[in-house]
């Protein structure tokens, strides 16, 4: 939900044609850090303590404010680089290159439950996790993220990374040019703001996961905004 909230704030400034001041930016960064830390600490709070998870997390942040930096300094996202290096150590010796079929196949088959397809092929990411941490994978404990670079690499080595990141850059540049080329369309500004705030997710997760999350989070919000705008325009036309 955090990217959605940030996207709405960015949309407000874009729609008003304004930029936030230094104090507003600093306050926003502090609030985001506290909220992020609060959510993560409450998620991993030991239920055996008998304390309310959010209450205990708030108490921890008040007594030790430096804890708000834990998601950045000690979070699992710091493991992406060494995890990617480990994954590259088993590709292509144990997990072969997919040559473009890995990403396409994942997008095409992700929505099919294994109850209906018992022999559904494992994605390359799961194959690599099984090779690196077989016991953790067997007990559904090992669930690292290798960043989007892994998915480009397994589909085409370093050439795949170059092409994948180039495609991302071209898409964002095209979206920016389209957004600010003409009059300020609120729907286009909303899409731009939400996608900009989802850049960390787009670079962290696989393209398939990113598409699914955007479809469940950004798409409904854009649809509601579009329907509201269309209804408002229809009412304005009826009064004319």
Coordinates of C-alpha atoms in Angstrom, one line a residue:
X1 CA 0.0 0.0 0.0
X2 CA 2.9 2.3 0.6
X3 CA 3.6 2.9 -3.2
X4 CA -0.1 3.7 -3.7
X5 CA -0.1 6.3 -0.9
X6 CA 3.1 7.8 -2.3
X7 CA 1.7 7.7 -5.8
X8 CA -1.4 9.7 -4.7
X9 CA 0.9 12.3 -3.0
X10 CA 3.0 12.6 -6.2
X11 CA -0.2 12.9 -8.3
X12 CA -1.4 15.8 -6.1
X13 CA 1.8 17.8 -6.8
X14 CA 1.8 16.8 -10.5
X15 CA -1.9 17.8 -10.9
X16 CA -1.3 21.1 -9.1
X17 CA 1.9 21.8 -11.1
X18 CA 3.8 22.3 -7.9
X19 CA 6.9 20.9 -6.2
X20 CA 7.2 20.0 -2.5
X21 CA 9.5 22.1 -0.4
X22 CA 12.5 20.8 1.5
X23 CA 10.6 20.6 4.8
X24 CA 7.8 18.6 3.2
X25 CA 10.3 16.2 1.6
X26 CA 12.2 15.7 4.8
X27 CA 9.0 15.1 6.8
X28 CA 7.8 12.6 4.2
X29 CA 11.1 10.7 4.3
X30 CA 10.9 10.4 8.1
X31 CA 7.2 9.3 8.0
X32 CA 7.9 6.7 5.4
X33 CA 10.9 5.3 7.3
X34 CA 8.9 5.1 10.5
X35 CA 5.9 3.5 8.8
X36 CA 8.1 1.0 6.9
X37 CA 9.9 0.1 10.1
X38 CA 6.6 -0.2 12.0
X39 CA 5.1 -2.6 9.5
X40 CA 8.2 -4.8 9.2
X41 CA 8.8 -5.0 13.0
X42 CA 5.1 -5.8 13.7
X43 CA 5.2 -8.5 11.0
X44 CA 8.1 -10.3 12.7
X45 CA 7.0 -9.7 16.3
X46 CA 7.1 -12.9 18.4
X47 CA 3.5 -13.8 19.2
X48 CA 4.6 -15.6 22.3
X49 CA 5.3 -12.3 24.1
X50 CA 1.5 -11.6 24.5
X51 CA 1.9 -8.0 23.4
X52 CA 0.1 -6.3 20.6
X53 CA 2.5 -6.3 17.6
X54 CA 1.9 -2.7 16.6
X55 CA 2.1 -1.5 20.2
X56 CA 5.4 -3.3 20.8
X57 CA 6.8 -2.0 17.6
X58 CA 5.8 1.6 18.4
X59 CA 7.4 1.2 21.9
X60 CA 10.6 -0.1 20.3
X61 CA 10.8 2.8 17.8
X62 CA 10.3 5.3 20.6
X63 CA 12.9 3.8 22.9
X64 CA 15.4 3.2 20.0
X65 CA 14.7 5.6 17.1
X66 CA 17.7 4.2 15.1
X67 CA 15.5 1.1 14.6
X68 CA 13.7 2.9 11.8
X69 CA 16.9 2.4 9.7
X70 CA 16.9 -1.4 10.1
X71 CA 14.9 -2.0 6.9
X72 CA 17.6 -0.2 4.9
X73 CA 20.7 -1.3 6.9
X74 CA 19.7 -4.8 7.9
X75 CA 16.7 -5.8 5.7
X76 CA 16.5 -8.7 3.4
X77 CA 16.9 -6.4 0.4
X78 CA 20.6 -6.2 1.2
X79 CA 20.8 -9.9 0.3
X80 CA 19.8 -9.4 -3.3
X81 CA 23.4 -8.7 -4.5
X82 CA 25.0 -11.7 -2.9
X83 CA 21.9 -13.8 -3.7
X84 CA 22.2 -12.8 -7.4
X85 CA 25.9 -13.7 -7.3
X86 CA 25.1 -17.1 -5.9
X87 CA 22.4 -17.7 -8.5
X88 CA 24.8 -16.8 -11.3
X89 CA 27.1 -19.5 -9.9
X90 CA 24.6 -22.2 -10.8
X91 CA 23.6 -20.8 -14.2
X92 CA 24.0 -22.3 -16.7
X93 CA 25.8 -25.3 -15.2
X94 CA 22.8 -26.6 -13.2
X95 CA 20.0 -24.3 -14.4
X96 CA 20.3 -23.7 -18.2
X97 CA 19.7 -20.4 -19.9
X98 CA 16.1 -20.0 -21.0
X99 CA 16.8 -17.8 -24.0
X100 CA 13.7 -15.7 -23.7
X101 CA 11.3 -18.6 -22.9
X102 CA 11.6 -18.2 -19.2
X103 CA 9.9 -14.9 -18.9
X104 CA 7.3 -15.6 -21.6
X105 CA 6.5 -19.0 -20.1
X106 CA 6.2 -17.6 -16.6
X107 CA 3.7 -15.0 -17.7
X108 CA 1.7 -17.5 -19.7
X109 CA 1.5 -20.2 -17.0
X110 CA 1.6 -18.3 -13.7
X111 CA -2.2 -18.0 -13.5
X112 CA -2.7 -21.8 -13.9
X113 CA -3.0 -23.5 -10.5
X114 CA -1.0 -26.7 -10.0
X115 CA -4.2 -28.5 -9.0
X116 CA -5.1 -28.3 -12.7
X117 CA -1.6 -28.9 -14.0
X118 CA 0.4 -31.3 -11.8
X119 CA 3.4 -31.3 -14.1
X120 CA 3.5 -27.5 -14.5
X121 CA 7.2 -26.5 -15.1
X122 CA 9.0 -24.8 -12.3
X123 CA 10.1 -21.2 -13.0
X124 CA 13.9 -20.7 -13.2
X125 CA 13.9 -18.8 -9.9
X126 CA 12.5 -21.8 -8.0
X127 CA 14.9 -24.1 -9.7
X128 CA 17.8 -22.0 -8.6
X129 CA 16.5 -21.7 -5.1
X130 CA 16.2 -25.5 -5.0
X131 CA 19.8 -25.9 -6.1
X132 CA 21.2 -23.4 -3.6
X133 CA 19.0 -24.1 -0.6
X134 CA 17.3 -27.5 -1.1
X135 CA 16.2 -27.9 2.5
X136 CA 14.8 -24.4 2.8
X137 CA 13.0 -24.8 -0.5
X138 CA 11.5 -28.1 0.5
X139 CA 10.0 -26.5 3.7
X140 CA 9.0 -23.3 1.8
X141 CA 11.4 -21.3 4.0
X142 CA 13.9 -20.1 1.3
X143 CA 12.3 -17.2 -0.6
X144 CA 15.0 -14.8 -1.6
X145 CA 14.7 -12.1 -4.2
X146 CA 17.5 -11.8 -6.7
X147 CA 16.3 -8.5 -8.3
X148 CA 15.0 -8.2 -11.8
X149 CA 18.5 -8.7 -13.1
X150 CA 18.2 -12.4 -12.4
X151 CA 15.3 -12.9 -14.7
X152 CA 17.0 -11.0 -17.5
X153 CA 20.2 -13.0 -16.9
X154 CA 18.6 -16.4 -16.9
X155 CA 16.9 -15.5 -20.2
X156 CA 19.9 -14.3 -22.0
X157 CA 23.1 -13.9 -19.9
X158 CA 24.6 -10.4 -19.8
X159 CA 23.0 -9.6 -23.2
X160 CA 19.6 -10.3 -21.5
X161 CA 20.4 -7.9 -18.7
X162 CA 21.4 -5.2 -21.2
X163 CA 18.3 -5.7 -23.3
X164 CA 16.0 -5.9 -20.3
X165 CA 17.2 -2.8 -18.6
X166 CA 17.2 -0.9 -21.9
X167 CA 13.6 -1.9 -22.4
X168 CA 12.7 -0.7 -18.9
X169 CA 14.5 2.6 -19.6
X170 CA 12.8 3.1 -23.0
X171 CA 9.4 2.3 -21.4
X172 CA 9.8 4.9 -18.6
X173 CA 11.1 7.5 -21.0
X174 CA 8.2 6.9 -23.4
X175 CA 5.8 7.2 -20.5
X176 CA 7.4 10.5 -19.3
X177 CA 7.3 12.0 -22.8
X178 CA 3.7 10.9 -23.3
X179 CA 2.6 12.3 -19.8
X180 CA 4.1 15.8 -20.3
X181 CA 3.7 16.1 -24.0
X182 CA 0.2 17.6 -24.1
X183 CA -2.4 19.0 -21.7
X184 CA -2.5 17.7 -18.1
X185 CA -4.8 14.6 -18.3
X186 CA -5.5 13.6 -14.7
X187 CA -5.7 9.9 -15.6
X188 CA -2.3 9.9 -17.4
X189 CA -0.8 11.8 -14.5
X190 CA -2.2 9.3 -12.0
X191 CA -0.7 6.4 -14.0
X192 CA 2.6 8.1 -14.2
X193 CA 2.7 8.9 -10.5
X194 CA 1.8 5.4 -9.4
X195 CA 4.3 3.8 -11.8
X196 CA 7.1 6.1 -10.6
X197 CA 6.5 5.1 -7.0
X198 CA 6.5 1.5 -8.0
X199 CA 10.0 1.6 -9.5
X200 CA 11.7 -0.1 -6.5
X201 CA 9.2 -3.0 -6.8
X202 CA 9.8 -3.2 -10.6
X203 CA 13.5 -3.4 -10.0
X204 CA 13.2 -5.9 -7.1
X205 CA 10.6 -8.4 -8.4
X206 CA 10.3 -10.4 -11.5
X207 CA 8.4 -8.8 -14.5
X208 CA 5.7 -11.4 -13.9
X209 CA 5.2 -10.5 -10.3
X210 CA 5.3 -6.8 -11.1
X211 CA 2.6 -7.2 -13.7
X212 CA 0.4 -9.1 -11.3
X213 CA 0.8 -6.6 -8.5
X214 CA 0.2 -3.6 -10.7
X215 CA -2.9 -5.4 -12.0
X216 CA -4.3 -5.9 -8.5
X217 CA -3.3 -2.5 -7.1
X218 CA -2.7 0.2 -9.7
X219 CA -5.2 -0.9 -12.4
X220 CA -8.4 -0.8 -10.1
X221 CA -7.4 2.6 -8.8
X222 CA -6.9 3.9 -12.4
X223 CA -10.2 2.3 -13.5
X224 CA -12.1 4.0 -10.6
X225 CA -10.6 7.4 -11.4
X226 CA -11.4 7.0 -15.1
X227 CA -15.0 6.1 -14.4
X228 CA -15.3 9.0 -12.0
X229 CA -13.9 11.4 -14.6
X230 CA -16.1 10.0 -17.3
X231 CA -19.2 10.4 -15.1
X232 CA -18.3 13.9 -14.2
X233 CA -17.8 14.9 -17.8
X234 CA -21.2 13.3 -18.7
X235 CA -22.9 15.3 -16.0
X236 CA -21.3 18.5 -17.2
X237 CA -22.4 17.8 -20.8
X238 CA -26.0 17.2 -19.7
X239 CA -26.2 20.6 -17.9
X240 CA -24.9 22.4 -21.0

